[in-house]
Amino acid sequence: MNNLYVLSILIIFLPLISSLISGFFGKYLKNVLIHTISVSFMGFSTILSVIIFYKFLIGDFDNTEFTMYVWGNVGNLTLEIGLLLDKLTVLMMVIVTFVSFMVHIYTIGYMHGDEGYIRFFSYISFFTFSMLILVASNNFLQLFFGWEAVGLASYLLIGFWYKRESAIFANLKAFLVNRVGDLGFLIGISAILFYFGTLNYIEVFDQVSGLFSEDLSIYIFFDLSVSSISLICVCLFIGAMGKSAQIPLHVWLPDSMEGPTPISALIHAATMVTAGIFMTTRMSFLFEYSEFSLTFIVLVGSITCFSMGLLGIVQTDIKRIIAYSTLSQLGLMVTALGVSAYSAAIFHLMTHAFFKALLFLGAGSVIIAMHHEQNILNMGNIKKYMPITYYTMLIGSLALIGFPGFSGFFSKDLIIEAVKHSNLFGSKFAYYFVFFSVFVTSFYTFRLFFLVFHTHERMSNDVKHHLEESSYVIYIPLILLAIPSIFSGWIFINYILINNYFKDAIFVLKDHDVIFNISQHFHGSSKMFLHGLFSAPCILAYLGIFFAWFFYCKKVEYLLYLKKKFSIIYYILINKYGFDIFIQNIIVPIVLRIGLFFLNVFDKFIIDGFFVNGAAKFIKWSAEKLRLLQTGYLYHYVFVMVTGILLLLVWFTFVFK
């Protein structure tokens, strides 16, 4: 137990130490020393997380809760910093540290020569620490701290190139949109404290069934009411909607591409956006008792999955296409959460972390080689110049679309089957959305792939002359990420469906357990692969590849016809369904007017005018009136004294007689 405690502390705090060294002493040290310290500490943290994961896997370590520090006691409430280490936590630790380790190595090559080189290492190490604190917490207070720390780190990294106006706009947008979700999240935590009287996970989970049996209802207005457990779950999920970028709180994520490519990979693959998925999974003990919240989740997730995928079709920026892919895949994970397939959601979170980090870092390799050109319409035939980047991005693309044999196939197929077998209200609607999103994902993914690596060369002669494979510090992380993008699905599917890996970390009611039902028909990863070759989702993936090849490699002229024929749809998609326009032209003016109202009426008139300035004016007026009593004549003072004595005599005579 002590070994587990020491190892977990080192995993979490090594990135923080690295961040502090870079932040406070970076200006006194050479860049080589800074990135050596950062990469070494992150690598050590990764190795330790793999060790803990293995120990849990073979049964040497059991689920354990530690208290590191007690902040204080308020009545019966204990405020503490603690760790909850179970199979869910250690798996998330492996994902976060491994992807972050790859990003740290990649950063050496990508950010070389940037004036903020040391600052960037400090930020990404702090980002990693924040995410580790979040996933390892044992109470809601610490969870909220990690939640907000991740938001702060993302704000710093998205706006890393702060001299760009677009970067400043993007990080403010991310910060403000996430505050909307965080408000709901904070209300949910407050409601938990109110009903359960504690913020400790285990203590809350032990009381859930009792609270549910009491059927406590909260009346909103008139006869409209909602159960207390549903209120808590919906508020918590609103927080997840902000962090994991679900409609309508998704608008910040595509703009986060203003940050350097390494942080795009870190945000989209292993940190921040996956925080909402992890939190909802951790709170399965709560969500399982609220079918209303599960229905809400499955509808939000499925709509996000399909609609955001469509936006990827019309984008031309290589990073934005992959960003919309992230939105779509997050929607798929959220849909899995809604049908109580929590283990499938975490499974896809894991596989997605590997291949999405691979795709982003591969895109960064292309961007560097293209002299920071990001428009895929200005590329073409890069396969000839960058073979390593080509083959690694091919692996990432095949994993993303769920091509049979690659990691994404196993996790995506499991989620689609889970949605298909669910009896939850709204699951049938969700099934069609996630089913047809397979085609959409395949189409926009290979549209990007063919336009970048195939077709004719569209770059300038100057760029073409200098076009070559990136340095080893860039392509080595690509190769290392390509390996789990192929094999992780083959290995982990058995633990999900046969060994029930999350049995102690995730709670699922018997009526909701679609994963158990699917496991009864599972006969190994090889048979799943063979069956999947001709399954309906895979056929849709094949069709997506074919149509992408047909329209962008063979019959490009057909695209112009389709664009003209469906100009209204194209206009809607290119304007992102009008979300940004609506927010900018409707929401922002309303919020500004409300803010000005409170500024002029509440702040200036009531706070400043009445309480602050009003109090001062009243004291001045009363002082001026009281000054009139100070006449300076002795007989006036004698008269007052005599009058007072007479009044006292009358009081004692008639009141106390």
XYZ file of C-alpha atoms in Angstrom, residues 5-559:
555
model
C 1.022 5.673 -2.425
C 4.622 6.684 -3.198
C 4.345 5.688 -6.851
C 1.094 7.591 -7.353
C 2.490 10.713 -5.664
C 5.519 10.633 -7.964
C 3.345 10.178 -11.062
C 1.214 13.191 -10.197
C 3.810 15.602 -8.870
C 6.760 15.013 -11.207
C 5.036 17.048 -13.978
C 4.333 19.824 -11.447
C 7.981 19.920 -10.351
C 9.019 20.039 -14.004
C 6.578 22.902 -14.629
C 7.906 24.906 -11.667
C 11.540 24.388 -12.714
C 10.781 25.574 -16.246
C 8.623 28.454 -15.057
C 10.818 29.889 -12.318
C 14.327 28.896 -13.358
C 13.994 28.580 -17.114
C 15.550 31.977 -17.829
C 18.669 30.953 -15.945
C 19.032 27.564 -17.694
C 19.696 26.527 -21.272
C 16.884 25.237 -23.489
C 18.575 21.854 -23.777
C 18.594 21.398 -20.001
C 14.953 22.497 -19.678
C 13.595 20.113 -22.287
C 15.817 17.317 -20.929
C 14.349 17.806 -17.426
C 10.777 18.073 -18.743
C 10.993 15.037 -21.012
C 12.839 12.959 -18.386
C 10.348 13.743 -15.620
C 7.424 13.037 -17.953
C 9.018 9.803 -19.132
C 9.609 8.685 -15.541
C 5.994 9.479 -14.692
C 4.855 7.422 -17.702
C 6.949 4.407 -16.692
C 5.585 4.518 -13.138
C 1.992 4.753 -14.373
C 2.541 1.694 -16.590
C 3.969 -0.185 -13.576
C 0.927 0.655 -11.427
C -1.417 -0.282 -14.274
C 0.316 -3.659 -14.647
C 0.195 -4.277 -10.890
C -3.556 -3.628 -10.889
C -3.973 -5.851 -13.929
C -2.299 -8.881 -12.314
C -3.942 -8.254 -8.955
C -0.935 -7.125 -6.879
C -2.678 -3.820 -6.082
C -6.291 -3.387 -4.974
C -8.596 -0.372 -5.026
C -7.230 2.065 -2.460
C -8.152 5.484 -1.074
C -5.547 7.800 0.470
C -5.844 11.083 2.339
C -2.804 13.254 1.634
C -3.800 16.401 3.467
C -6.790 17.676 5.426
C -7.625 21.307 4.651
C -10.029 21.691 7.500
C -13.234 20.592 9.150
C -16.515 22.488 8.945
C -18.989 20.746 11.246
C -19.199 17.174 9.993
C -17.690 18.147 6.628
C -14.027 17.253 6.035
C -12.160 19.131 3.301
C -9.211 17.114 2.090
C -6.755 16.334 -0.679
C -6.828 12.642 -1.401
C -6.393 9.906 -3.993
C -8.764 7.202 -5.189
C -6.750 4.576 -7.026
C -8.679 1.933 -8.942
C -8.540 0.429 -12.425
C -10.282 3.445 -13.968
C -7.824 5.888 -12.394
C -4.683 3.961 -13.349
C -5.837 3.473 -16.941
C -6.437 7.218 -17.256
C -3.006 7.844 -15.745
C -1.383 5.678 -18.435
C -3.277 7.449 -21.215
C -2.522 10.954 -19.925
C 1.158 10.376 -19.157
C 1.956 8.398 -22.319
C 0.345 10.892 -24.708
C 1.857 13.792 -22.773
C 5.282 12.108 -22.951
C 4.977 11.834 -26.741
C 3.913 15.481 -26.943
C 6.889 16.560 -24.799
C 9.330 14.796 -27.161
C 7.528 16.175 -30.222
C 7.673 19.707 -28.782
C 11.489 19.696 -28.908
C 11.326 19.639 -32.700
C 8.115 21.554 -33.318
C 8.777 24.525 -31.007
C 12.506 24.786 -31.737
C 13.493 28.401 -32.127
C 10.237 29.783 -30.662
C 10.808 32.619 -28.170
C 8.354 30.976 -25.773
C 10.089 27.576 -25.870
C 10.684 27.278 -22.106
C 7.304 28.760 -21.245
C 5.603 26.157 -23.418
C 7.264 23.286 -21.552
C 6.141 24.827 -18.259
C 2.551 25.077 -19.493
C 2.226 21.538 -20.873
C 3.744 20.025 -17.726
C 1.252 21.979 -15.609
C -1.526 20.827 -17.942
C -0.525 17.212 -17.362
C -0.365 17.696 -13.579
C -3.850 19.250 -13.572
C -5.320 16.324 -15.479
C -3.651 13.793 -13.183
C -5.024 15.575 -10.105
C -8.466 15.461 -11.718
C -8.457 11.740 -12.510
C -6.905 10.673 -9.200
C -9.105 12.750 -6.868
C -11.278 11.075 -4.251
C -13.604 13.997 -3.578
C -15.591 16.617 -5.442
C -13.647 19.597 -4.095
C -10.365 18.271 -5.482
C -12.123 17.249 -8.671
C -13.292 20.843 -9.126
C -9.774 22.140 -8.453
C -8.325 19.856 -11.145
C -11.241 20.758 -13.417
C -10.487 24.470 -13.161
C -6.710 23.993 -13.315
C -7.115 22.173 -16.631
C -9.237 25.095 -17.851
C -6.573 27.590 -16.764
C -3.819 25.616 -18.505
C -5.878 25.407 -21.704
C -6.433 29.181 -21.581
C -2.678 29.759 -21.374
C -1.862 27.282 -24.140
C -4.572 28.220 -26.645
C -3.433 31.827 -26.349
C 0.248 30.875 -26.248
C 1.016 33.052 -29.266
C -0.569 36.005 -27.521
C 0.582 38.516 -30.119
C -1.994 37.054 -32.520
C -5.419 38.625 -32.126
C -7.070 35.370 -33.231
C -5.276 33.457 -30.444
C -6.469 35.915 -27.797
C -10.028 35.653 -29.118
C -9.817 31.839 -29.108
C -8.556 31.472 -25.547
C -11.149 33.944 -24.234
C -13.835 32.048 -26.101
C -12.692 28.750 -24.601
C -12.494 30.279 -21.129
C -15.938 31.913 -21.219
C -17.805 29.000 -22.806
C -16.330 26.642 -20.240
C -17.481 28.980 -17.458
C -21.064 28.298 -18.567
C -20.537 24.580 -18.147
C -18.596 25.068 -14.916
C -21.523 26.969 -13.397
C -23.726 23.915 -13.903
C -20.947 21.708 -12.567
C -20.625 23.822 -9.419
C -24.395 23.757 -8.852
C -24.287 19.965 -9.144
C -21.479 19.707 -6.566
C -23.346 22.107 -4.250
C -26.476 19.961 -4.553
C -24.417 16.876 -3.670
C -23.131 18.612 -0.544
C -26.680 19.673 0.376
C -28.266 16.237 -0.008
C -25.408 13.969 1.053
C -23.582 16.156 3.558
C -20.189 15.092 2.215
C -17.935 15.602 -0.814
C -16.135 12.263 -0.609
C -16.888 9.972 -3.565
C -17.230 6.732 -1.585
C -19.464 8.301 1.069
C -21.703 9.817 -1.619
C -21.926 6.598 -3.634
C -22.862 4.615 -0.512
C -25.871 6.902 0.050
C -27.184 7.135 -3.515
C -29.571 4.205 -3.424
C -31.104 5.529 -0.208
C -31.630 8.987 -1.665
C -33.143 7.478 -4.772
C -35.588 5.389 -2.749
C -36.831 8.517 -0.967
C -37.792 9.969 -4.347
C -37.068 13.543 -3.340
C -38.437 16.048 -5.837
C -37.609 19.682 -6.422
C -40.417 21.903 -7.699
C -39.235 24.302 -10.377
C -42.497 26.215 -10.778
C -46.194 25.303 -10.481
C -46.468 21.491 -10.805
C -43.228 21.025 -12.765
C -40.757 19.077 -10.710
C -37.556 17.118 -11.136
C -36.040 14.484 -8.883
C -33.061 15.579 -6.855
C -30.841 12.878 -8.396
C -31.788 14.035 -11.910
C -31.006 17.634 -11.011
C -27.585 16.640 -9.692
C -26.784 14.504 -12.738
C -27.942 17.048 -15.325
C -25.940 19.821 -13.650
C -22.838 17.629 -13.513
C -23.287 16.736 -17.173
C -23.613 20.407 -18.140
C -20.083 20.741 -16.784
C -19.073 17.784 -18.956
C -20.744 19.435 -21.974
C -18.428 22.417 -21.568
C -15.216 20.441 -21.055
C -16.002 17.739 -23.626
C -17.415 20.254 -26.128
C -20.948 18.961 -26.661
C -23.649 20.947 -28.456
C -24.272 23.826 -27.774
C -21.101 24.330 -25.680
C -18.847 23.036 -28.469
C -17.994 26.319 -30.162
C -14.669 26.841 -28.381
C -12.960 23.633 -29.499
C -12.365 24.327 -33.232
C -10.954 27.756 -32.359
C -8.517 26.149 -29.924
C -6.477 25.263 -33.035
C -4.923 28.719 -32.669
C -2.531 27.163 -30.172
C 0.613 25.273 -31.276
C 0.012 21.796 -32.726
C 1.475 19.895 -29.728
C -1.129 21.372 -27.425
C -3.855 20.646 -29.962
C -2.839 16.986 -29.661
C -2.757 17.141 -25.860
C -6.116 18.938 -25.490
C -7.912 16.773 -28.040
C -6.396 13.406 -27.204
C -5.625 12.906 -23.541
C -6.612 15.927 -21.472
C -9.374 18.477 -21.069
C -11.919 17.188 -23.593
C -11.767 13.719 -22.066
C -12.298 15.136 -18.563
C -16.061 15.227 -19.067
C -16.106 11.605 -20.255
C -14.055 10.494 -17.272
C -16.143 12.479 -14.775
C -19.440 11.057 -16.040
C -17.994 7.541 -15.926
C -16.728 8.073 -12.381
C -20.208 9.302 -11.415
C -21.922 6.232 -12.892
C -23.085 5.476 -9.327
C -25.229 8.632 -9.609
C -26.241 8.627 -13.275
C -27.577 5.080 -13.186
C -30.438 6.219 -10.963
C -31.613 8.939 -13.339
C -33.023 7.741 -16.666
C -33.945 11.333 -17.461
C -30.287 12.401 -17.369
C -29.227 9.303 -19.353
C -31.768 10.161 -22.067
C -30.531 13.754 -22.094
C -26.941 12.516 -22.438
C -27.644 10.082 -25.270
C -29.534 12.711 -27.301
C -26.854 15.387 -26.848
C -24.067 12.920 -27.674
C -25.639 11.447 -30.816
C -26.567 14.857 -32.253
C -23.027 16.102 -31.604
C -21.530 12.971 -33.165
C -23.348 13.313 -36.487
C -23.655 17.090 -36.874
C -20.032 17.896 -36.019
C -18.816 15.224 -38.420
C -20.675 16.941 -41.260
C -18.782 20.168 -40.540
C -15.480 18.345 -41.087
C -16.448 17.769 -44.742
C -16.330 21.477 -45.672
C -13.213 22.525 -43.730
C -9.913 23.206 -45.507
C -7.615 23.759 -42.510
C -5.878 20.458 -41.702
C -6.036 21.003 -37.942
C -9.679 22.106 -37.960
C -10.734 18.980 -39.838
C -9.134 16.840 -37.139
C -10.677 19.120 -34.486
C -14.195 18.502 -35.835
C -13.317 14.827 -35.871
C -12.617 15.130 -32.140
C -16.017 16.744 -31.593
C -17.692 13.881 -33.446
C -15.779 11.189 -31.546
C -16.529 12.866 -28.223
C -20.195 12.760 -29.191
C -19.818 9.026 -29.806
C -18.289 8.538 -26.339
C -21.048 10.601 -24.727
C -23.665 8.497 -26.527
C -22.054 5.400 -25.021
C -22.312 7.004 -21.573
C -25.996 7.660 -22.157
C -26.761 3.974 -22.839
C -24.757 2.993 -19.714
C -21.888 1.573 -21.786
C -19.339 3.390 -19.607
C -16.593 0.826 -20.179
C -17.048 1.132 -23.955
C -16.774 4.928 -23.669
C -13.499 4.666 -21.717
C -12.271 2.019 -24.168
C -12.863 4.403 -27.062
C -11.352 7.241 -25.033
C -8.177 5.167 -24.796
C -7.958 4.164 -28.460
C -8.984 7.663 -29.530
C -6.199 9.186 -27.426
C -3.595 7.217 -29.356
C -4.805 7.703 -32.914
C -6.011 11.272 -32.451
C -2.664 12.335 -30.937
C -1.047 10.548 -33.893
C -3.184 12.471 -36.396
C -2.544 15.854 -34.782
C 1.203 15.300 -34.497
C 1.247 13.990 -38.064
C -0.587 17.130 -39.178
C 2.016 19.179 -37.312
C 4.776 17.325 -39.180
C 3.118 18.284 -42.467
C 2.652 21.896 -41.343
C 6.344 22.235 -40.449
C 7.416 20.745 -43.763
C 4.999 23.064 -45.609
C 6.442 26.164 -43.880
C 3.340 26.484 -41.624
C 0.845 26.156 -44.448
C -2.366 24.573 -43.078
C -4.716 24.713 -46.092
C -5.061 21.200 -47.550
C -5.985 22.716 -50.925
C -2.396 23.978 -51.163
C -0.848 20.539 -50.615
C -0.804 17.291 -52.579
C 1.443 14.264 -53.230
C 3.333 14.771 -49.947
C 3.656 10.980 -49.716
C 6.607 11.297 -52.111
C 8.520 13.578 -49.717
C 7.402 12.365 -46.259
C 6.961 8.574 -46.256
C 7.102 8.099 -42.452
C 4.498 10.787 -41.856
C 2.409 9.286 -44.663
C 2.265 5.741 -43.294
C 1.755 6.799 -39.669
C -1.094 9.126 -40.669
C -2.584 6.305 -42.756
C -2.614 4.147 -39.618
C -4.223 6.978 -37.629
C -6.840 7.561 -40.333
C -7.773 3.870 -40.554
C -8.039 3.689 -36.765
C -10.258 6.777 -36.707
C -12.771 5.423 -39.220
C -12.941 2.070 -37.451
C -11.345 0.038 -40.230
C -11.280 -3.666 -39.274
C -8.121 -4.665 -37.454
C -7.244 -1.219 -36.124
C -7.878 -0.069 -32.550
C -10.758 2.235 -33.413
C -12.661 -0.644 -35.007
C -13.060 -2.536 -31.733
C -14.082 0.457 -29.605
C -16.397 2.046 -32.200
C -18.091 -1.230 -33.071
C -18.671 -1.942 -29.377
C -20.336 1.461 -28.873
C -22.558 1.096 -31.942
C -23.653 -2.364 -30.777
C -24.296 -1.020 -27.273
C -26.537 1.756 -28.611
C -28.331 -0.758 -30.835
C -29.084 -3.078 -27.909
C -30.154 -0.336 -25.477
C -33.791 0.036 -24.438
C -33.337 3.578 -23.144
C -35.751 6.198 -24.476
C -34.018 7.979 -27.368
C -31.499 5.190 -28.035
C -33.122 4.196 -31.353
C -32.872 7.786 -32.542
C -29.257 7.898 -31.376
C -28.420 4.625 -33.153
C -29.168 6.037 -36.609
C -27.072 9.121 -35.894
C -23.997 7.177 -34.734
C -24.486 4.587 -37.497
C -24.468 7.089 -40.370
C -21.703 9.098 -38.714
C -19.398 6.183 -39.628
C -19.742 7.108 -43.309
C -19.295 10.817 -42.579
C -16.149 10.167 -40.520
C -14.660 7.951 -43.206
C -15.420 10.479 -45.947
C -13.899 13.597 -44.332
C -10.914 11.653 -42.959
C -9.880 10.311 -46.349
C -10.776 13.578 -48.052
C -8.011 15.073 -45.914
C -5.710 12.106 -46.523
C -6.067 12.100 -50.322
C -5.788 15.878 -50.706
C -2.646 16.014 -48.549
C -0.754 12.882 -49.575
C -2.162 12.026 -52.985
C -3.591 14.032 -55.927
C -1.354 16.474 -57.786
C 1.099 18.846 -56.139
C -0.429 22.271 -55.464
C 2.271 23.862 -53.316
C 4.692 26.567 -54.553
C 8.037 25.598 -56.064
C 9.870 27.163 -53.108
C 7.977 25.012 -50.627
C 8.392 21.937 -52.833
C 12.144 22.504 -53.005
C 12.493 22.386 -49.208
C 9.883 19.650 -48.612
C 11.340 16.698 -46.673
C 10.647 14.320 -43.801
C 10.639 15.918 -40.352
C 13.411 15.367 -37.799
C 13.576 12.247 -35.632
C 12.177 14.021 -32.529
C 8.999 14.526 -34.559
C 8.608 11.205 -36.366
C 9.630 8.968 -33.417
C 6.477 9.964 -31.413
C 4.453 9.253 -34.566
C 5.829 5.717 -34.766
C 5.338 5.110 -31.038
C 1.716 6.315 -31.235
C 1.054 4.241 -34.357
C 1.780 0.998 -32.459
C -1.099 1.278 -29.913
C -3.298 2.718 -32.698
C -3.094 -0.745 -34.254
C -2.824 -3.180 -31.353
C -4.525 -1.609 -28.289
C -7.981 -2.627 -29.482
C -6.982 -6.271 -29.990
C -5.663 -6.507 -26.448
C -8.109 -4.452 -24.400
C -11.390 -5.670 -25.944
C -10.909 -8.947 -24.082
C -10.584 -7.148 -20.750
C -13.726 -5.103 -21.447
C -16.007 -7.949 -22.542
C -14.565 -11.035 -20.851
C -12.667 -9.992 -17.731
C -14.939 -7.050 -16.844
C -11.962 -4.810 -16.143
C -14.000 -1.952 -14.580
C -16.240 -4.107 -12.383
C -15.272 -2.281 -9.148
C -14.843 1.208 -10.609
C -18.066 1.509 -12.608
C -21.625 0.828 -11.461
C -24.323 -0.295 -13.907
C -27.856 -1.339 -13.027
C -28.783 -4.795 -14.296
C -31.515 -3.407 -16.576
C -29.016 -1.026 -18.220
C -26.090 -3.445 -18.650
C -25.854 -3.623 -22.459
C -22.137 -4.504 -22.304
C -22.936 -7.679 -20.364
C -25.531 -8.643 -22.971
C -23.035 -8.090 -25.789
C -20.356 -10.083 -23.959
C -22.586 -13.168 -24.088
C -22.127 -13.232 -27.865
C -18.397 -12.338 -27.863
C -16.054 -15.131 -28.944
C -12.714 -13.361 -29.085
C -11.118 -10.445 -30.900
C -10.246 -12.556 -33.977
C -13.853 -13.573 -34.603
C -14.979 -10.015 -33.933
C -12.510 -8.878 -36.594
C -13.701 -11.469 -39.136
C -17.342 -10.647 -38.478
C -16.613 -6.929 -38.712
C -15.146 -7.200 -42.206
C -18.650 -7.416 -43.652
C -20.681 -5.666 -40.950
C -22.911 -2.715 -41.846
C -20.764 -0.032 -40.081
C -17.598 -1.268 -41.839
C -19.342 -1.286 -45.216
C -20.235 2.356 -44.584
C -16.553 3.039 -43.760
C -15.502 1.410 -47.051
C -18.036 3.535 -48.932
C -16.683 6.675 -47.259
C -13.159 5.871 -48.468
C -14.449 5.094 -51.980
C -16.447 8.307 -52.335
C -13.569 10.400 -50.968
C -11.272 8.816 -53.579
C -13.879 9.200 -56.329
C -14.632 12.878 -55.699
C -11.135 14.106 -54.868
C -8.906 11.874 -56.982
C -10.990 10.908 -60.035
C -13.976 13.182 -60.688
C -13.210 16.513 -59.034
C -15.616 18.312 -61.372
C -18.551 16.513 -59.742
C -17.791 18.386 -56.508
